[in-house]
Amino acid sequence: MIKRIEFYKERTFSEKIDDTFNFVKENWKVLLKYNAIVILPLTLILTFFFNKVALSPEGFQQHTTLMGNEAILDMCQRMAPLSGMIFIVTWIFYALQTTLIKAYMDHENSLQGILWKDIQKSFFHNIGRFFILGVVTTLIFILAVVIVTLLAVGSLYTLIITIPLFIIGIIPMVMIMPYYMYQPDGIMTAVRNGYHLGWNTYGGLIAMGITLMVITSLLTIIPTIPWSICVAIHTLDPDGAGLAVALFITGVFNIFGSVLVYIILIVGQSIQYGHAYAKWDGDDSEEEVLDDSGSEPQEDNIRLKEDSNDFIPKE
């Protein structure tokens, strides 16, 4: 039996990786069950649009017989449904995983015996919060790009400084997402405190990010193999018997399998967040957390009571 994983504690790099995979190993049945219920139906639709674009003569490239605005319009028309479905699947997928991780921490038996009615309210609540999060972080990103562009208009030499600063400054924003999804705070407090957590654990954040992205990138190759074989056959014999069905089935396996792999990335991000929060909370003599009103919070605003739905257990 795997020991219950405590998210809010400081860890070494190896402990973060171990706990990430231990969480998946312990809860893979529950994770698979609810992703099959919620995400699999969406991947059926996504597969239809993906195959439609990927198997078209132009594929993901610009139409060779069109030029200028016509080529751009044609590309947008072909890619818009696929891009929209990718956005929806990503949105719902992230909300579901954070809901399950939160349920793991809220329940004494972790995710064992968890029912849909236990997570339904939190799931729909997280869908709304993730939408707000996406809008705000996108606006921040656009604002940063605009500032870099305006400075470049004044002098291209500014790019020597602004581009490295932009890349360095954008990385800590990764911690805004788990902070906002796991805490009851408003979005602006989440932006401020989440960025602070990311900046305080910058090295660990980069190390975890690179390691898990390499692992997930390698693992996503596996579900693509059957679909790639079918595409190769389709190229040689487009009218092969039963090929359309095979392309759809392997396409679903490809996309759903690839999506599931990214659970590892979200769990790892949550583990890194728990480490950053515990490290920050243990150093609260030097750092103060401010609530939405800008006033210094009471202790319960930093670490919530054990019977709260928004968990942060005291160490």
CSV table of C-alpha atoms in Angstrom, one decimal:
chain,number,residue,atom,x,y,z
A,1,MET,CA,0.0,0.0,0.0
A,2,ILE,CA,1.4,3.4,-1.0
A,3,LYS,CA,1.6,6.0,1.8
A,4,ARG,CA,-0.9,8.8,1.5
A,5,ILE,CA,0.7,11.7,-0.3
A,6,GLU,CA,0.8,15.0,1.5
A,7,PHE,CA,0.8,17.8,-1.1
A,8,TYR,CA,1.7,20.7,1.3
A,9,LYS,CA,5.2,19.9,2.3
A,10,GLU,CA,8.8,20.8,1.3
A,11,ARG,CA,10.5,18.2,-0.9
A,12,THR,CA,13.7,17.5,-2.7
A,13,PHE,CA,13.6,17.2,-6.5
A,14,SER,CA,13.7,13.4,-6.4
A,15,GLU,CA,10.8,13.4,-3.8
A,16,LYS,CA,8.7,15.6,-6.1
A,17,ILE,CA,9.2,13.2,-9.0
A,18,ASP,CA,8.5,10.1,-6.9
A,19,ASP,CA,5.4,11.6,-5.4
A,20,THR,CA,4.1,12.6,-8.8
A,21,PHE,CA,4.3,9.1,-10.1
A,22,ASN,CA,3.1,7.6,-6.8
A,23,PHE,CA,0.0,9.7,-7.0
A,24,VAL,CA,-0.8,8.4,-10.5
A,25,LYS,CA,0.1,4.9,-9.5
A,26,GLU,CA,-2.2,5.0,-6.5
A,27,ASN,CA,-5.2,6.6,-8.2
A,28,TRP,CA,-4.9,5.5,-11.8
A,29,LYS,CA,-8.2,3.6,-11.8
A,30,VAL,CA,-10.2,6.6,-10.5
A,31,LEU,CA,-8.4,9.0,-12.8
A,32,LEU,CA,-9.1,6.7,-15.8
A,33,LYS,CA,-12.8,6.3,-14.8
A,34,TYR,CA,-13.6,10.0,-14.5
A,35,ASN,CA,-11.6,11.0,-17.5
A,36,ALA,CA,-13.4,8.3,-19.5
A,37,ILE,CA,-16.7,9.7,-18.4
A,38,VAL,CA,-15.9,13.4,-18.9
A,39,ILE,CA,-13.1,13.7,-21.4
A,40,LEU,CA,-13.5,10.6,-23.7
A,41,PRO,CA,-16.8,11.9,-25.3
A,42,LEU,CA,-15.1,15.2,-26.1
A,43,THR,CA,-12.1,13.4,-27.7
A,44,LEU,CA,-14.6,11.6,-30.0
A,45,ILE,CA,-15.5,15.0,-31.4
A,46,LEU,CA,-12.0,16.3,-31.4
A,47,THR,CA,-10.8,13.2,-33.3
A,48,PHE,CA,-13.4,13.9,-36.0
A,49,PHE,CA,-12.0,17.4,-36.6
A,50,PHE,CA,-8.4,16.4,-36.2
A,51,ASN,CA,-8.7,13.6,-38.8
A,52,LYS,CA,-10.6,15.9,-41.1
A,53,VAL,CA,-7.7,18.4,-41.1
A,54,ALA,CA,-4.8,15.9,-40.9
A,55,LEU,CA,-6.1,13.7,-43.7
A,56,SER,CA,-7.0,16.5,-46.1
A,57,PRO,CA,-4.7,17.2,-49.1
A,58,GLU,CA,-3.4,20.3,-47.5
A,59,GLY,CA,-3.1,18.9,-43.9
A,60,PHE,CA,-2.0,21.5,-41.5
A,61,GLN,CA,-0.3,23.5,-44.2
A,62,GLN,CA,-1.4,26.5,-46.2
A,63,HIS,CA,-3.4,25.7,-49.4
A,64,THR,CA,-0.9,25.7,-52.3
A,65,THR,CA,-3.3,27.3,-54.9
A,66,LEU,CA,-4.3,30.2,-52.7
A,67,MET,CA,-2.4,33.4,-51.9
A,68,GLY,CA,-2.6,36.3,-49.6
A,69,ASN,CA,-5.9,36.9,-47.7
A,70,GLU,CA,-7.6,34.0,-49.4
A,71,ALA,CA,-5.0,31.5,-48.1
A,72,ILE,CA,-5.3,33.0,-44.5
A,73,LEU,CA,-9.1,32.7,-44.6
A,74,ASP,CA,-9.0,29.2,-45.9
A,75,MET,CA,-6.6,28.2,-43.1
A,76,CYS,CA,-8.7,29.8,-40.5
A,77,GLN,CA,-11.9,28.1,-41.8
A,78,ARG,CA,-10.2,24.7,-41.7
A,79,MET,CA,-8.5,25.1,-38.3
A,80,ALA,CA,-11.2,27.0,-36.4
A,81,PRO,CA,-13.3,23.9,-35.4
A,82,LEU,CA,-10.2,21.9,-34.4
A,83,SER,CA,-8.7,24.8,-32.4
A,84,GLY,CA,-12.0,25.4,-30.6
A,85,MET,CA,-12.3,21.7,-29.6
A,86,ILE,CA,-8.7,21.7,-28.4
A,87,PHE,CA,-9.5,24.7,-26.2
A,88,ILE,CA,-12.6,23.1,-24.8
A,89,VAL,CA,-10.9,19.7,-24.1
A,90,THR,CA,-7.9,21.5,-22.4
A,91,TRP,CA,-10.3,23.7,-20.3
A,92,ILE,CA,-12.4,20.8,-19.1
A,93,PHE,CA,-9.4,18.4,-18.7
A,94,TYR,CA,-7.5,20.8,-16.4
A,95,ALA,CA,-10.7,21.6,-14.3
A,96,LEU,CA,-11.3,17.8,-13.9
A,97,GLN,CA,-7.8,17.0,-12.8
A,98,THR,CA,-7.6,19.8,-10.2
A,99,THR,CA,-11.0,18.7,-8.9
A,100,LEU,CA,-9.8,15.2,-8.4
A,101,ILE,CA,-6.5,16.3,-6.8
A,102,LYS,CA,-8.5,18.5,-4.4
A,103,ALA,CA,-10.9,15.7,-3.6
A,104,TYR,CA,-7.8,13.5,-2.8
A,105,MET,CA,-6.7,16.0,-0.2
A,106,ASP,CA,-10.2,16.6,1.2
A,107,HIS,CA,-11.2,13.0,1.9
A,108,GLU,CA,-9.6,10.7,4.5
A,109,ASN,CA,-9.7,7.8,2.1
A,110,SER,CA,-8.2,9.8,-0.7
A,111,LEU,CA,-10.0,9.0,-4.0
A,112,GLN,CA,-11.1,5.5,-2.9
A,113,GLY,CA,-14.8,5.3,-3.1
A,114,ILE,CA,-15.2,8.8,-4.4
A,115,LEU,CA,-18.6,9.3,-6.2
A,116,TRP,CA,-19.6,11.8,-8.9
A,117,LYS,CA,-21.9,13.6,-6.5
A,118,ASP,CA,-18.9,14.2,-4.2
A,119,ILE,CA,-17.0,16.2,-6.9
A,120,GLN,CA,-19.8,17.5,-9.2
A,121,LYS,CA,-20.2,20.9,-7.5
A,122,SER,CA,-16.4,21.4,-7.2
A,123,PHE,CA,-15.9,20.4,-10.8
A,124,PHE,CA,-18.3,22.9,-12.3
A,125,HIS,CA,-17.0,25.5,-9.9
A,126,ASN,CA,-13.4,24.8,-11.2
A,127,ILE,CA,-14.6,25.1,-14.8
A,128,GLY,CA,-15.7,28.7,-14.1
A,129,ARG,CA,-12.5,29.5,-12.3
A,130,PHE,CA,-10.3,28.1,-15.0
A,131,PHE,CA,-12.1,30.2,-17.6
A,132,ILE,CA,-11.5,33.3,-15.5
A,133,LEU,CA,-7.9,32.3,-15.0
A,134,GLY,CA,-7.4,31.8,-18.8
A,135,VAL,CA,-8.8,35.2,-19.6
A,136,VAL,CA,-6.7,37.0,-17.0
A,137,THR,CA,-3.4,35.2,-17.8
A,138,THR,CA,-4.0,35.8,-21.5
A,139,LEU,CA,-4.5,39.5,-20.9
A,140,ILE,CA,-1.3,39.6,-18.9
A,141,PHE,CA,0.6,37.8,-21.6
A,142,ILE,CA,-0.8,40.2,-24.3
A,143,LEU,CA,0.1,43.2,-22.2
A,144,ALA,CA,3.7,42.0,-21.8
A,145,VAL,CA,3.9,41.4,-25.6
A,146,VAL,CA,2.6,44.9,-26.3
A,147,ILE,CA,5.2,46.5,-23.9
A,148,VAL,CA,8.0,44.5,-25.6
A,149,THR,CA,6.7,45.5,-29.0
A,150,LEU,CA,6.4,49.2,-28.2
A,151,LEU,CA,9.9,49.3,-26.8
A,152,ALA,CA,11.1,47.6,-29.9
A,153,VAL,CA,9.5,50.2,-32.1
A,154,GLY,CA,11.5,52.8,-30.2
A,155,SER,CA,14.7,50.8,-30.7
A,156,LEU,CA,15.3,47.3,-31.8
A,157,TYR,CA,18.3,47.1,-29.4
A,158,THR,CA,15.8,46.9,-26.5
A,159,LEU,CA,15.0,43.4,-27.6
A,160,ILE,CA,18.4,42.3,-26.3
A,161,ILE,CA,17.1,43.0,-22.8
A,162,THR,CA,13.3,42.7,-23.1
A,163,ILE,CA,13.1,39.3,-24.7
A,164,PRO,CA,15.3,37.5,-22.1
A,165,LEU,CA,13.4,39.4,-19.3
A,166,PHE,CA,10.1,38.4,-20.9
A,167,ILE,CA,11.0,34.7,-20.9
A,168,ILE,CA,12.4,34.9,-17.4
A,169,GLY,CA,9.4,36.8,-16.1
A,170,ILE,CA,6.7,34.5,-17.7
A,171,ILE,CA,7.9,31.3,-16.1
A,172,PRO,CA,6.7,32.0,-12.5
A,173,MET,CA,3.2,32.4,-13.9
A,174,VAL,CA,2.9,28.6,-13.9
A,175,MET,CA,2.2,28.8,-10.2
A,176,ILE,CA,-0.7,31.1,-10.6
A,177,MET,CA,-2.8,28.3,-12.0
A,178,PRO,CA,-2.7,25.8,-9.1
A,179,TYR,CA,-2.9,28.6,-6.6
A,180,TYR,CA,-6.1,29.9,-8.0
A,181,MET,CA,-7.6,26.5,-8.5
A,182,TYR,CA,-6.8,25.2,-5.0
A,183,GLN,CA,-7.4,28.4,-3.0
A,184,PRO,CA,-10.6,30.4,-2.4
A,185,ASP,CA,-8.8,33.8,-3.1
A,186,GLY,CA,-9.8,36.1,-5.9
A,187,ILE,CA,-7.9,36.2,-9.2
A,188,MET,CA,-5.8,39.2,-8.5
A,189,THR,CA,-4.6,37.8,-5.2
A,190,ALA,CA,-3.9,34.5,-7.0
A,191,VAL,CA,-1.8,36.3,-9.6
A,192,ARG,CA,0.2,38.1,-7.0
A,193,ASN,CA,0.7,35.2,-4.6
A,194,GLY,CA,1.1,32.6,-7.3
A,195,TYR,CA,3.7,34.6,-9.1
A,196,HIS,CA,5.5,35.1,-5.7
A,197,LEU,CA,5.5,31.3,-5.2
A,198,GLY,CA,6.9,30.7,-8.6
A,199,TRP,CA,9.6,33.3,-8.2
A,200,ASN,CA,10.7,31.9,-4.8
A,201,THR,CA,11.1,28.4,-6.2
A,202,TYR,CA,12.3,29.4,-9.7
A,203,GLY,CA,15.1,26.7,-10.0
A,204,GLY,CA,12.9,23.9,-8.8
A,205,LEU,CA,10.0,25.0,-11.1
A,206,ILE,CA,12.3,25.0,-14.2
A,207,ALA,CA,13.8,21.6,-13.2
A,208,MET,CA,10.3,20.0,-12.6
A,209,GLY,CA,8.9,21.6,-15.8
A,210,ILE,CA,11.7,20.4,-18.1
A,211,THR,CA,11.8,16.9,-16.6
A,212,LEU,CA,8.1,16.3,-16.7
A,213,MET,CA,7.7,17.8,-20.2
A,214,VAL,CA,10.4,15.5,-21.5
A,215,ILE,CA,8.8,12.5,-19.9
A,216,THR,CA,5.3,13.3,-21.1
A,217,SER,CA,6.6,14.1,-24.6
A,218,LEU,CA,8.2,10.7,-24.8
A,219,LEU,CA,5.1,8.9,-23.4
A,220,THR,CA,2.7,10.6,-25.9
A,221,ILE,CA,4.6,8.9,-28.8
A,222,ILE,CA,3.1,5.5,-27.7
A,223,PRO,CA,-0.6,6.2,-28.4
A,224,THR,CA,0.3,7.9,-31.8
A,225,ILE,CA,1.9,4.7,-33.2
A,226,PRO,CA,-1.4,2.9,-34.3
A,227,TRP,CA,-2.8,6.0,-35.8
A,228,SER,CA,0.5,6.8,-37.7
A,229,ILE,CA,0.4,3.3,-39.2
A,230,CYS,CA,-3.2,3.8,-40.4
A,231,VAL,CA,-2.2,7.1,-41.9
A,232,ALA,CA,0.7,5.5,-43.8
A,233,ILE,CA,-1.7,2.8,-45.1
A,234,HIS,CA,-4.2,5.6,-46.1
A,235,THR,CA,-1.5,7.3,-48.0
A,236,LEU,CA,-0.7,4.2,-50.0
A,237,ASP,CA,-4.4,3.1,-50.4
A,238,PRO,CA,-6.9,5.8,-49.6
A,239,ASP,CA,-9.9,3.6,-50.5
A,240,GLY,CA,-8.8,0.6,-48.3
A,241,ALA,CA,-11.7,-1.3,-46.8
A,242,GLY,CA,-12.5,-0.3,-43.3
A,243,LEU,CA,-9.7,2.2,-43.2
A,244,ALA,CA,-12.0,5.1,-42.3
A,245,VAL,CA,-13.2,3.3,-39.2
A,246,ALA,CA,-9.6,2.2,-38.3
A,247,LEU,CA,-8.4,5.8,-38.6
A,248,PHE,CA,-11.2,7.1,-36.3
A,249,ILE,CA,-10.6,4.4,-33.6
A,250,THR,CA,-6.9,4.8,-33.6
A,251,GLY,CA,-7.4,8.6,-33.7
A,252,VAL,CA,-9.5,8.4,-30.5
A,253,PHE,CA,-6.8,6.2,-28.9
A,254,ASN,CA,-4.1,8.6,-30.0
A,255,ILE,CA,-5.8,11.8,-28.6
A,256,PHE,CA,-7.3,10.3,-25.5
A,257,GLY,CA,-4.1,8.5,-24.6
A,258,SER,CA,-2.0,11.6,-25.2
A,259,VAL,CA,-4.4,13.6,-23.0
A,260,LEU,CA,-4.2,11.1,-20.2
A,261,VAL,CA,-0.4,11.4,-20.2
A,262,TYR,CA,-0.7,15.1,-19.3
A,263,ILE,CA,-2.2,14.1,-16.0
A,264,ILE,CA,1.4,13.5,-14.9
A,265,LEU,CA,2.2,17.1,-15.8
A,266,ILE,CA,-0.7,18.5,-13.8
A,267,VAL,CA,0.0,16.3,-10.8
A,268,GLY,CA,3.7,17.4,-10.9
A,269,GLN,CA,2.7,21.0,-11.1
A,270,SER,CA,0.4,20.6,-8.1
A,271,ILE,CA,3.3,18.8,-6.2
A,272,GLN,CA,5.6,21.7,-7.0
A,273,TYR,CA,2.9,24.2,-5.9
A,274,GLY,CA,2.5,22.4,-2.6
A,275,HIS,CA,6.3,22.5,-2.1
A,276,ALA,CA,6.4,26.2,-2.9
A,277,TYR,CA,3.5,27.0,-0.6
A,278,ALA,CA,5.0,25.0,2.3
A,279,LYS,CA,8.3,26.7,1.8
A,280,TRP,CA,6.7,30.1,1.8
A,281,ASP,CA,4.4,29.3,4.7
A,282,GLY,CA,7.5,28.1,6.7
A,283,ASP,CA,9.1,31.5,6.0
A,284,ASP,CA,6.2,33.7,6.9
A,285,SER,CA,8.2,35.7,9.3
A,286,GLU,CA,9.8,37.3,6.3
A,287,GLU,CA,6.9,37.3,3.9
A,288,GLU,CA,3.3,38.4,4.4
A,289,VAL,CA,0.3,37.2,2.4
A,290,LEU,CA,-2.3,39.9,1.6
A,291,ASP,CA,-5.9,39.2,1.0
A,292,ASP,CA,-8.1,40.9,-1.6
A,293,SER,CA,-8.7,43.9,0.5
A,294,GLY,CA,-4.9,44.5,0.8
A,295,SER,CA,-4.9,44.0,4.6
A,296,GLU,CA,-2.8,41.6,6.5
A,297,PRO,CA,-4.8,38.3,6.9
A,298,GLN,CA,-5.4,36.3,10.0
A,299,GLU,CA,-3.8,32.8,10.2
A,300,ASP,CA,-6.9,31.1,9.0
A,301,ASN,CA,-6.7,33.0,5.7
A,302,ILE,CA,-3.2,31.5,5.1
A,303,ARG,CA,-4.0,27.9,6.2
A,304,LEU,CA,-7.6,27.0,6.3
A,305,LYS,CA,-9.3,24.9,9.0
A,306,GLU,CA,-9.3,21.2,8.5
A,307,ASP,CA,-13.0,21.0,8.0
A,308,SER,CA,-12.9,23.5,5.2
A,309,ASN,CA,-13.7,22.5,1.6
A,310,ASP,CA,-10.6,24.4,0.5
A,311,PHE,CA,-7.8,22.3,2.0
A,312,ILE,CA,-4.4,23.4,3.3
A,313,PRO,CA,-3.5,21.2,6.2
A,314,LYS,CA,-1.3,22.6,8.9
A,315,GLU,CA,2.2,21.1,8.9
